[in-house]
Coordinates of C-alpha atoms in Angstrom, one line a residue:
M278 CA 171.2 118.2 -17.2
K279 CA 168.8 117.4 -20.0
P280 CA 169.6 117.5 -23.3
V281 CA 167.4 119.8 -26.2
R282 CA 165.9 118.1 -28.0
K283 CA 162.7 120.5 -29.2
A284 CA 162.9 124.3 -30.8
V285 CA 160.0 126.1 -30.8
F286 CA 159.5 127.8 -34.5
P287 CA 156.6 131.1 -33.2
V288 CA 155.6 131.3 -37.2
A289 CA 151.8 132.8 -36.6
G290 CA 152.5 137.0 -37.5
L291 CA 150.4 138.2 -39.7
G292 CA 153.9 139.8 -42.1
T293 CA 151.5 142.8 -42.4
R294 CA 155.3 145.0 -43.0
F295 CA 155.6 142.9 -46.2
L296 CA 151.9 143.5 -47.4
P297 CA 150.6 142.7 -49.8
A298 CA 153.0 139.6 -50.6
T299 CA 151.5 138.1 -47.1
K300 CA 148.1 138.8 -47.9
A301 CA 147.8 135.2 -49.1
F302 CA 151.5 134.0 -48.3
A303 CA 153.0 133.4 -44.8
K304 CA 156.3 135.7 -44.3
E305 CA 158.2 132.5 -43.5
M306 CA 157.6 131.2 -46.4
L307 CA 159.8 134.6 -48.4
P308 CA 162.0 133.0 -50.2
V309 CA 165.7 133.9 -49.5
V310 CA 168.1 132.9 -52.2
D311 CA 166.3 130.2 -52.9
R312 CA 165.0 129.0 -49.8
P313 CA 162.7 130.2 -47.7
L314 CA 163.1 131.8 -44.1
I315 CA 161.8 128.7 -42.7
Q316 CA 164.1 126.3 -44.1
Y317 CA 166.9 127.9 -43.0
A318 CA 165.5 128.3 -39.6
V319 CA 164.7 124.3 -39.4
D320 CA 168.0 123.5 -40.8
E321 CA 169.9 125.5 -38.2
A322 CA 167.9 123.2 -35.8
R323 CA 169.2 120.1 -36.8
E324 CA 172.6 121.0 -37.1
A325 CA 172.0 121.6 -33.0
G326 CA 170.6 118.2 -32.6
I327 CA 166.5 119.2 -32.9
E328 CA 165.0 116.1 -32.7
Q329 CA 161.1 117.8 -33.3
M330 CA 159.8 120.8 -34.3
I331 CA 157.0 122.7 -33.1
F332 CA 155.5 125.6 -34.9
V333 CA 152.9 127.9 -33.5
T334 CA 150.6 128.8 -36.2
G335 CA 147.9 130.9 -37.1
R336 CA 145.1 130.8 -39.7
G337 CA 146.5 130.8 -43.5
K338 CA 149.5 129.6 -42.4
S339 CA 149.1 125.5 -43.7
A340 CA 152.7 126.1 -46.2
L341 CA 155.1 126.0 -43.5
E342 CA 153.5 122.4 -43.0
D343 CA 152.8 121.6 -46.5
Y344 CA 156.3 122.7 -47.1
F345 CA 157.9 119.7 -44.8
D346 CA 155.6 117.1 -46.4
I347 CA 155.9 114.5 -49.2
A348 CA 154.8 116.5 -52.3
Y349 CA 154.1 113.6 -54.6
E350 CA 152.6 114.9 -57.2
L351 CA 155.8 116.9 -57.6
E352 CA 157.7 114.1 -57.3
S353 CA 156.4 111.8 -59.6
T354 CA 156.2 114.7 -62.3
M355 CA 160.2 114.8 -61.1
R356 CA 161.0 111.6 -61.8
G357 CA 159.0 111.0 -65.2
R358 CA 160.8 113.4 -66.2
G359 CA 164.5 112.1 -64.8
K360 CA 165.2 115.3 -62.4
S361 CA 166.9 114.9 -59.6
L362 CA 165.2 115.4 -56.6
E363 CA 168.0 116.2 -54.3
P364 CA 166.5 120.0 -54.1
L365 CA 164.0 118.8 -52.5
E366 CA 165.7 116.5 -49.7
S367 CA 166.7 119.4 -47.3
T368 CA 162.4 119.9 -46.9
R369 CA 161.9 116.4 -45.7
L370 CA 162.0 115.6 -41.9
P371 CA 161.1 112.2 -40.0
A372 CA 158.1 111.1 -39.9
G373 CA 156.6 112.7 -36.6
A374 CA 159.4 115.1 -36.7
L375 CA 157.3 118.0 -37.0
V376 CA 154.1 118.6 -34.8
S377 CA 152.2 122.1 -35.1
V378 CA 149.5 124.1 -32.7
R379 CA 147.8 126.8 -33.0
Q380 CA 147.9 130.4 -32.0
Q381 CA 144.5 131.7 -32.2
E382 CA 145.0 135.4 -30.9
P383 CA 148.0 137.5 -31.7
L384 CA 148.6 138.2 -27.8
G385 CA 152.9 138.2 -28.6
L386 CA 155.6 136.3 -28.3
G387 CA 155.2 135.1 -24.8
H388 CA 152.0 133.8 -25.7
A389 CA 152.9 132.1 -28.6
V390 CA 155.4 130.3 -26.7
W391 CA 153.0 129.3 -23.9
C392 CA 151.0 127.6 -26.7
A393 CA 153.3 124.8 -26.9
R394 CA 153.5 124.2 -23.0
D395 CA 151.9 120.7 -23.3
I396 CA 154.6 119.3 -25.5
V397 CA 157.6 121.0 -24.3
G398 CA 156.6 119.2 -21.3
D399 CA 159.5 119.2 -18.3
E400 CA 162.2 119.4 -20.8
P401 CA 164.7 122.4 -21.9
F402 CA 164.2 123.9 -25.3
A403 CA 165.2 126.0 -28.3
V404 CA 163.5 129.0 -29.2
L405 CA 163.9 130.5 -33.0
L406 CA 162.4 133.5 -34.9
P407 CA 162.4 133.2 -38.9
D408 CA 162.7 136.3 -39.3
D409 CA 166.3 136.7 -37.8
L410 CA 168.6 134.9 -40.5
M411 CA 171.5 134.1 -38.7
W412 CA 174.1 132.9 -41.1
G413 CA 177.5 131.3 -39.7
K414 CA 179.3 127.8 -39.4
P415 CA 178.9 126.6 -36.8
G416 CA 175.2 128.2 -37.0
C417 CA 174.0 129.6 -34.0
L418 CA 171.9 127.8 -31.9
R419 CA 174.6 124.8 -32.3
Q420 CA 177.2 127.9 -30.9
M421 CA 174.1 128.3 -28.2
V422 CA 173.7 123.7 -27.9
D423 CA 177.7 123.9 -26.8
A424 CA 177.6 126.7 -24.0
Y425 CA 174.7 125.5 -22.7
E426 CA 176.2 122.2 -22.0
K427 CA 179.4 123.9 -20.4
V428 CA 176.9 126.3 -18.1
G429 CA 173.1 124.9 -18.5
G430 CA 170.2 126.1 -17.4
N431 CA 168.9 129.4 -19.7
I432 CA 170.4 130.9 -23.0
I433 CA 169.3 133.9 -24.8
C434 CA 171.6 135.3 -28.4
A435 CA 173.4 138.4 -27.5
M436 CA 174.1 141.2 -29.9
D437 CA 175.3 144.4 -29.4
V438 CA 172.6 147.2 -31.0
P439 CA 172.9 150.8 -31.6
R440 CA 171.8 152.6 -28.4
E441 CA 169.3 154.5 -30.5
K442 CA 167.7 150.9 -31.4
T443 CA 167.3 149.7 -27.9
S444 CA 164.0 150.4 -28.4
S445 CA 163.1 147.8 -30.7
Y446 CA 164.5 145.3 -28.6
G447 CA 165.0 143.4 -25.3
I448 CA 167.9 144.5 -23.3
I449 CA 169.8 142.8 -20.9
T450 CA 171.5 144.1 -17.6
P451 CA 175.2 142.9 -17.8
G452 CA 176.9 141.0 -15.4
A453 CA 180.4 139.2 -14.9
A454 CA 181.4 138.0 -18.5
D455 CA 183.3 135.0 -19.6
G456 CA 184.7 135.3 -23.1
S457 CA 181.4 135.5 -25.3
L458 CA 179.3 134.3 -21.8
T459 CA 177.9 137.0 -20.0
Q460 CA 175.6 136.8 -16.6
V461 CA 172.2 138.1 -17.2
K462 CA 171.2 139.5 -14.1
G463 CA 168.4 141.5 -15.4
M464 CA 166.5 142.3 -19.0
V465 CA 164.4 144.5 -19.5
E466 CA 161.9 144.7 -22.8
K467 CA 162.4 147.8 -25.5
P468 CA 163.8 150.5 -23.2
K469 CA 164.4 154.0 -24.1
P470 CA 168.0 154.9 -25.1
E471 CA 168.7 156.8 -22.2
D472 CA 167.3 154.5 -19.6
S473 CA 168.9 151.0 -21.2
P474 CA 170.4 149.3 -18.9
S475 CA 173.3 148.6 -21.7
T476 CA 173.6 147.9 -25.5
L477 CA 173.4 144.3 -25.3
G478 CA 170.1 143.0 -27.5
I479 CA 167.8 139.8 -27.4
V480 CA 167.8 138.7 -30.8
G481 CA 166.0 135.7 -32.0
R482 CA 167.8 132.3 -30.6
Y483 CA 166.8 131.0 -26.8
I484 CA 167.7 128.6 -24.7
L485 CA 165.4 127.6 -22.1
Q486 CA 163.7 126.1 -18.9
P487 CA 160.3 124.8 -19.0
E488 CA 159.8 126.7 -15.5
V489 CA 159.3 129.6 -17.9
M490 CA 156.1 128.2 -19.1
R491 CA 154.6 127.9 -15.5
V492 CA 155.5 131.9 -15.5
L493 CA 153.7 132.3 -18.7
D494 CA 150.5 130.6 -17.2
T495 CA 149.7 134.2 -15.6
Q496 CA 149.4 135.5 -19.0
E497 CA 150.2 138.8 -17.2
R498 CA 150.6 141.8 -19.6
G499 CA 153.9 143.4 -20.8
A500 CA 155.1 146.0 -23.3
G501 CA 152.5 147.2 -26.0
G502 CA 149.4 145.2 -23.6
E503 CA 150.9 141.6 -25.0
I504 CA 152.5 139.0 -22.8
Q505 CA 155.9 139.4 -22.9
L506 CA 159.0 136.0 -23.2
T507 CA 161.4 139.5 -21.7
D508 CA 159.0 139.6 -19.3
A509 CA 158.9 135.6 -18.6
M510 CA 162.3 135.1 -18.5
A511 CA 163.5 137.8 -16.5
A512 CA 161.4 136.1 -13.2
L513 CA 163.9 133.3 -13.7
I514 CA 166.9 135.8 -12.9
G515 CA 168.3 134.8 -9.7
T516 CA 166.3 130.9 -9.4
Q517 CA 168.6 129.5 -12.3
P518 CA 171.6 130.3 -14.5
F519 CA 171.2 133.0 -17.3
H520 CA 173.5 133.7 -19.6
G521 CA 174.0 136.1 -22.8
L522 CA 175.8 134.6 -25.5
T523 CA 177.8 136.5 -28.1
V524 CA 177.5 133.9 -31.1
D525 CA 180.0 134.3 -34.1
A526 CA 177.1 134.8 -36.5
V527 CA 175.8 137.5 -38.5
R528 CA 172.3 138.5 -37.9
Y529 CA 169.9 139.5 -41.0
D530 CA 166.6 140.9 -39.9
C531 CA 164.8 139.0 -42.7
G532 CA 161.0 140.9 -41.1
D533 CA 162.6 144.4 -42.5
K534 CA 162.7 144.8 -46.3
A535 CA 165.7 146.3 -46.4
G536 CA 167.2 143.8 -44.5
F537 CA 165.4 141.1 -46.5
V538 CA 167.1 142.5 -49.6
T539 CA 170.3 142.8 -47.9
A540 CA 170.2 139.0 -47.1
N541 CA 169.7 137.5 -50.7
I542 CA 172.7 139.6 -52.0
A543 CA 174.9 138.5 -49.2
L544 CA 173.7 135.1 -49.5
A545 CA 174.0 135.4 -53.2
L546 CA 177.6 136.8 -53.3
E547 CA 178.8 133.2 -51.3
R548 CA 177.3 131.0 -53.7
D549 CA 179.2 129.5 -56.9
D550 CA 176.1 129.5 -58.6
V551 CA 174.7 132.6 -58.5
G552 CA 177.6 135.3 -56.6
P553 CA 179.1 136.3 -60.2
A554 CA 176.0 137.4 -61.9
V555 CA 175.1 139.3 -59.0
R556 CA 178.7 140.9 -58.5
A557 CA 178.5 141.8 -61.9
F558 CA 175.7 143.5 -61.7
I559 CA 176.2 144.8 -58.8
A560 CA 179.6 146.4 -59.9
D561 CA 177.4 148.4 -63.0
L562 CA 175.6 149.9 -60.6

């Protein structure tokens, strides 16, 4: 069984739900307290042992690459003023650890993942959607890699969702359960509540085998006229092990305004530097 060394970050989205802030600003750079969403996702991947970060970007997304580069002018100025560079340490990646490819058209998550096919090669890989901020210790992907090392195959992060919201998720048809692992017998993209096979929704973390790229090669359109990753994964069921892992983590949907604000409040309350002030403000509301 090959280790999971590479991770794909689909970051080409336009961020229309956060306009006008995202008119000239990558949505993945929106900060939760003092770190952008992309930093949380990359930190989670590094904790899980990921060695190569693959950004699938689009036009106007160069800030994502710049963020993980060395900022010579900033660092020189900070040194000259006697300021510590420690706040910048987490923004540095080893040379060659970050690779980016372009998704020229917004054709769906499956298409975005497929754009990374030549870099992924014949290795298993992770997919992280930075909009889904997964907060837990150990991190969500670390828990998934640990499960992968036991059962192999494909693993998706699964969470119980309200039945009335199944039309917003890929949904699992569950098989046998073993603790937090559930065998995946099938999956469907955004079913109506009355047609949903369960309430186990797929959220933004995946460990996939490279064969999924061969399915995506067909460029077959699914729900919404887009190339759906869920459809490609479903085609592998029965040919490879497939499990959903219910992780010990809190999910904040930062692609949603309310979820984004909630994440800022929740993570701020856990911090010693800003938590007391935020808690006092909330108490006065």
